[in-house]
Amino acid sequence: MIPIVSNRELAPNIYEMVVENRILARRARAGQFLIVMPDDHGERIPLTIADYDVEAGTVTMVIMAIGTSTRKLVKLGPGDSLYAMLGPLGNASEIENYGTVIMVAGGVGAAPIYPIARALSEAGNRVITIQGSRNKGLLFWVDKLASVSSEHIITTDDGSFGRKALVTEPLRELLEKETVGCVYTIGPAIMMKFCAETVRPFGVRTIASLNSIMIDGTGMCGGCRVRVGGETKFTCVDGPEFDALAIDWSIATARQKSFCEAEKCSLDRYIELNGTK
Amino acid sequence: MSNQSPSDGSTARIGRTPMPEQDPKVRARNFKEVPLGFTPDMAMREASRCLHCKKPLCREGCPVGVPIPDFLALVAKGDFAAAAEKVKETNALPAVCGRVCPQENQCEGRCLLGKKFEPVAIGRCERFVADYQRETGRISVPKKAASNGQKIAVVGAGPSGLTVAGDMILAGYEVTLFDALHKPGGVLMYGIPEFRLPKAIVEAEIASLEKLGVEIRCNSLIGKTITVDELIRDEGFDAVFVGVGAGLPTFLGIPGEDLGNVCSANEYLTRSNLMKGYRFPEYDTPVIRGKNVCVVGGGNVAMDAARSALRLGADTVKIVYRRSEAELPARAEEVHHAKEEGVEFLLLTNPIELLGDDRGQVRAMRVQKMELGEPDASGRRRPIPIPGSEDEFDTDLVVIAAGSRANPVLTHHTENLELSKKGYIVATESGRTSKPGVWAGGDIVTGAATVILAMGAGRTASKDMDTWLKSGKEGWL
């Protein structure tokens, strides 16, 4: 059982949960993920590691409560425990000195991009972060991201904070005026796809971190497979980071849709039993 | 030959005692166990068919050498508890093996009676005594040797790991069993469905290991959470057994395989069994409930997937297999049960393409008929496509049960561990790897095989491990 240290709502339906797990905290590297189960009836939920503290022996996750399992998860707080937690899983980010790196985070992607930005910054890179959100209310970890970035650009779809634009606009402008060594993009699949298309003409190395549907996270189920450069890869053991320009995004998005009906059925039942919160 | 006593074979000829089963129409819609097991009378009658051959070939055919004639004699006398103890002398998981072993290729395949009549139903008797012992609570705690203070790490709580853990705890070692999943049991929990192996039985076997003192650490992916080298160097384990299974599903490499609603049998069965998706939404993990399901492959895993699909509400379920019925690698009983329940068999048929709808989900499978040519490297006749025989049919769920590959997580994070070209661990007959103090066995050495072969490998490794540790870690390869 994994004790929960804290859980707070960062923005509507977005929660930051800190748990105690000394082994995982010591072992975790930027870019890796973990799997949690809120209770013995729950799903195995893959989440990219948002932060870890070796001294305190804690691991931080940022969770968007959208389905049954994530709603169950964010209901837990100090005094409660997670039924299961496995990790760290997947490969760590390759931290090199690229010169200038652009980090593009969309929505809840701001969380997993943070430890990578921090590691890249510590490795001597000039880190430019573009943080996109639908509106001001959904923004979180702005200061945290700013603290590891030389430049921090915020965009909102409705212009309620920062620049009214999609993340791809400042991305294109930066690529036009700067020599960029690498672009990272983490967020909704559609955003990562458009980031890849924006970068493609500039020929800059672009890395996306995928959040595929999976069960075990150890290579066994193959549910997280994606086509990358014409080959089948497993997000859990070959990823979660891949060359964004080589990912077949249409397959990646189609495979996320297989369980839509079941997810709705599960959530309807959950709301009927527990109310909307 | 008309007035023979039971001992000279007349009982033998009365024919094999059938085991009662749930009606195929009823059971194809529920997840309860299919065979209901022998009654005491049935077991005694069946056991009395044994000829007690001077040289029991049945025992030779058993990968763990169960003293079959001896235990059958006890069953015939009605001393079921003693019979169970006799089986347990060499088989730690009789309730499991009685259900999932391919007896027709092992003990029963070698039974002399089978040459002229039908072989003794050894598996059914084994299952009976194990169930009898568990259900009547007559499980005696096996004798444990005095503690010797040495520590054993067993990586993977599947059939081989459970065997090693059981052997070594009885031999006086401190045993820690690691597993990546949240529940121990390996394929017995995630792979084999409830209707073939009730999970309560697996849980009872594991609980008895814990009672003996085995410490189980779930949620530990060795190679990631902690490495084999660290287990030895930092955690002070004297020996390590690696039984992590094959663990990476093979796909066919045909167009359309990455569409939605196309999954590996590992995924399909893990969702249904381990995550209890068959009880969704009571349990949160869904499993795709296809109406017209195609399962590609002909092994036990394919049969398990096909029969699960029926129980999950499919209207039609097809097994698509590129060789003929004679080459089906599944246990005979599984094929028989699948047919009885209404699974269709498209034999000598090979999928060549999967077609998707506008949402990127599979909607149809294109296949090609095959014929058998010359034997290939596996000794089986090679299937050859028949030109112009292409066909297509609708499907909304394709499950690929085409075998597995070696999982690289542990092997790639262990120093000086020799691997085969295909990534399996190279081990001697006694299970020693290239790394001193580290043994391996089961599917991660042999490639995908059976529960009992993995248990046999575990048994061999634990004997050798005990000898090596008692000799003061003398010598290696």
Coordinates of C-alpha atoms in Angstrom, one line a residue, chain A residues 23 26-27 32 37-44 68-69 72 83-92 213-227 232 234 237 251 254-255 257-260 262-263 265-266 269, chain B residues 179-183 190 217 219-221 223-227 230 235 247-249 251 257-264 266-267 270-271 274-275 279-288 358-361 400 405 407-409 413:
Chain A
I23 CA 12.2 3.2 -4.0
R26 CA 15.1 7.2 -5.8
R27 CA 14.8 5.4 -9.1
Q32 CA 9.4 7.9 -17.1
M37 CA -4.5 1.5 -8.9
P38 CA -6.8 3.4 -6.6
D39 CA -8.4 0.2 -5.2
D40 CA -8.6 -3.5 -6.0
H41 CA -11.6 -3.0 -8.4
G42 CA -9.8 -0.1 -10.2
E43 CA -8.0 0.1 -13.5
R44 CA -4.2 0.2 -13.8
T68 CA -14.2 6.5 -13.3
S69 CA -10.7 5.5 -12.3
K72 CA -11.8 7.5 -7.7
Y83 CA -3.8 -0.1 -3.6
A84 CA -0.9 -0.5 -6.0
M85 CA 1.9 1.5 -7.7
L86 CA 4.4 0.2 -10.2
G87 CA 7.4 2.0 -11.6
P88 CA 9.4 3.7 -12.8
L89 CA 8.4 2.4 -16.2
G90 CA 9.6 3.2 -19.7
N91 CA 12.8 4.9 -20.8
A92 CA 14.1 8.1 -19.3
I213 CA -3.9 2.9 -23.3
M214 CA -2.1 0.0 -21.6
I215 CA -2.7 -2.6 -18.9
D216 CA 0.5 -3.9 -17.4
G217 CA 3.1 -1.4 -18.5
T218 CA 5.8 -4.0 -18.8
G219 CA 5.5 -5.1 -22.5
M220 CA 3.0 -7.9 -21.9
C221 CA -0.3 -6.7 -23.3
G222 CA 0.8 -4.8 -26.4
G223 CA -2.2 -2.5 -26.0
C224 CA 0.0 0.5 -26.2
R225 CA 1.5 -0.2 -29.6
V226 CA 2.0 2.6 -32.0
R227 CA 3.5 2.8 -35.5
T232 CA 5.3 -1.3 -34.4
F234 CA 5.3 -0.5 -27.6
V237 CA 9.0 -0.6 -23.2
I251 CA -3.4 5.2 -35.7
A254 CA -7.9 5.7 -33.4
R255 CA -6.5 3.3 -30.8
K257 CA -11.2 5.5 -29.2
S258 CA -11.8 1.7 -28.7
F259 CA -13.0 2.1 -25.2
C260 CA -15.1 5.3 -25.4
A262 CA -17.2 1.4 -22.1
E263 CA -15.7 4.4 -20.4
C265 CA -21.0 3.3 -19.3
S266 CA -18.6 3.1 -16.4
R269 CA -22.7 4.1 -13.3
Chain B
D179 CA 6.2 -9.9 -9.2
A180 CA 5.6 -7.0 -11.5
L181 CA 1.8 -7.2 -11.4
H182 CA -0.4 -6.3 -8.4
K183 CA -1.3 -10.0 -7.8
Y190 CA -3.8 -13.1 -15.9
R217 CA 6.5 -8.4 -3.1
N219 CA 4.5 -4.2 -7.9
S220 CA 8.2 -4.9 -8.3
L221 CA 9.4 -4.9 -11.9
G223 CA 15.1 -4.5 -14.0
K224 CA 13.3 -1.3 -13.3
T225 CA 12.1 -1.0 -9.7
I226 CA 15.3 -2.9 -8.6
T227 CA 17.8 -4.9 -10.7
E230 CA 21.2 -4.9 -6.7
E235 CA 19.8 -6.7 -0.6
G247 CA 5.9 -11.8 -21.8
L248 CA 5.9 -9.9 -25.1
P249 CA 3.1 -10.7 -27.6
F251 CA 1.8 -9.8 -33.9
E257 CA -3.1 -4.8 -37.3
D258 CA -2.8 -1.5 -35.5
L259 CA -6.5 -0.6 -35.9
G260 CA -8.7 -0.2 -32.9
N261 CA -10.4 -3.4 -31.6
V262 CA -7.4 -5.5 -32.6
C263 CA -5.6 -6.8 -29.6
S264 CA -3.2 -9.5 -28.4
N266 CA -2.4 -11.3 -23.6
E267 CA -4.3 -8.0 -23.5
T270 CA -5.5 -9.9 -18.9
R271 CA -8.4 -7.5 -19.1
L274 CA -6.6 -10.4 -13.9
M275 CA -8.6 -7.1 -14.1
R279 CA -17.5 -8.3 -14.4
F280 CA -17.3 -4.8 -15.9
P281 CA -18.7 -2.3 -14.8
E282 CA -18.6 -3.8 -11.3
Y283 CA -14.8 -3.8 -11.9
D284 CA -13.5 -0.7 -13.7
T285 CA -11.4 -2.2 -16.5
P286 CA -13.4 -2.8 -19.6
V287 CA -12.8 -5.6 -22.1
I288 CA -14.1 -5.2 -25.7
D358 CA -14.0 5.5 -40.7
R359 CA -13.2 5.6 -36.9
G360 CA -10.1 3.5 -37.3
Q361 CA -11.7 0.4 -35.8
I400 CA -4.1 -12.3 -32.0
R405 CA 8.7 -13.1 -27.6
N407 CA 10.5 -9.6 -22.6
P408 CA 13.7 -7.4 -22.5
V409 CA 13.0 -5.5 -19.3
H413 CA 19.1 -4.5 -17.2

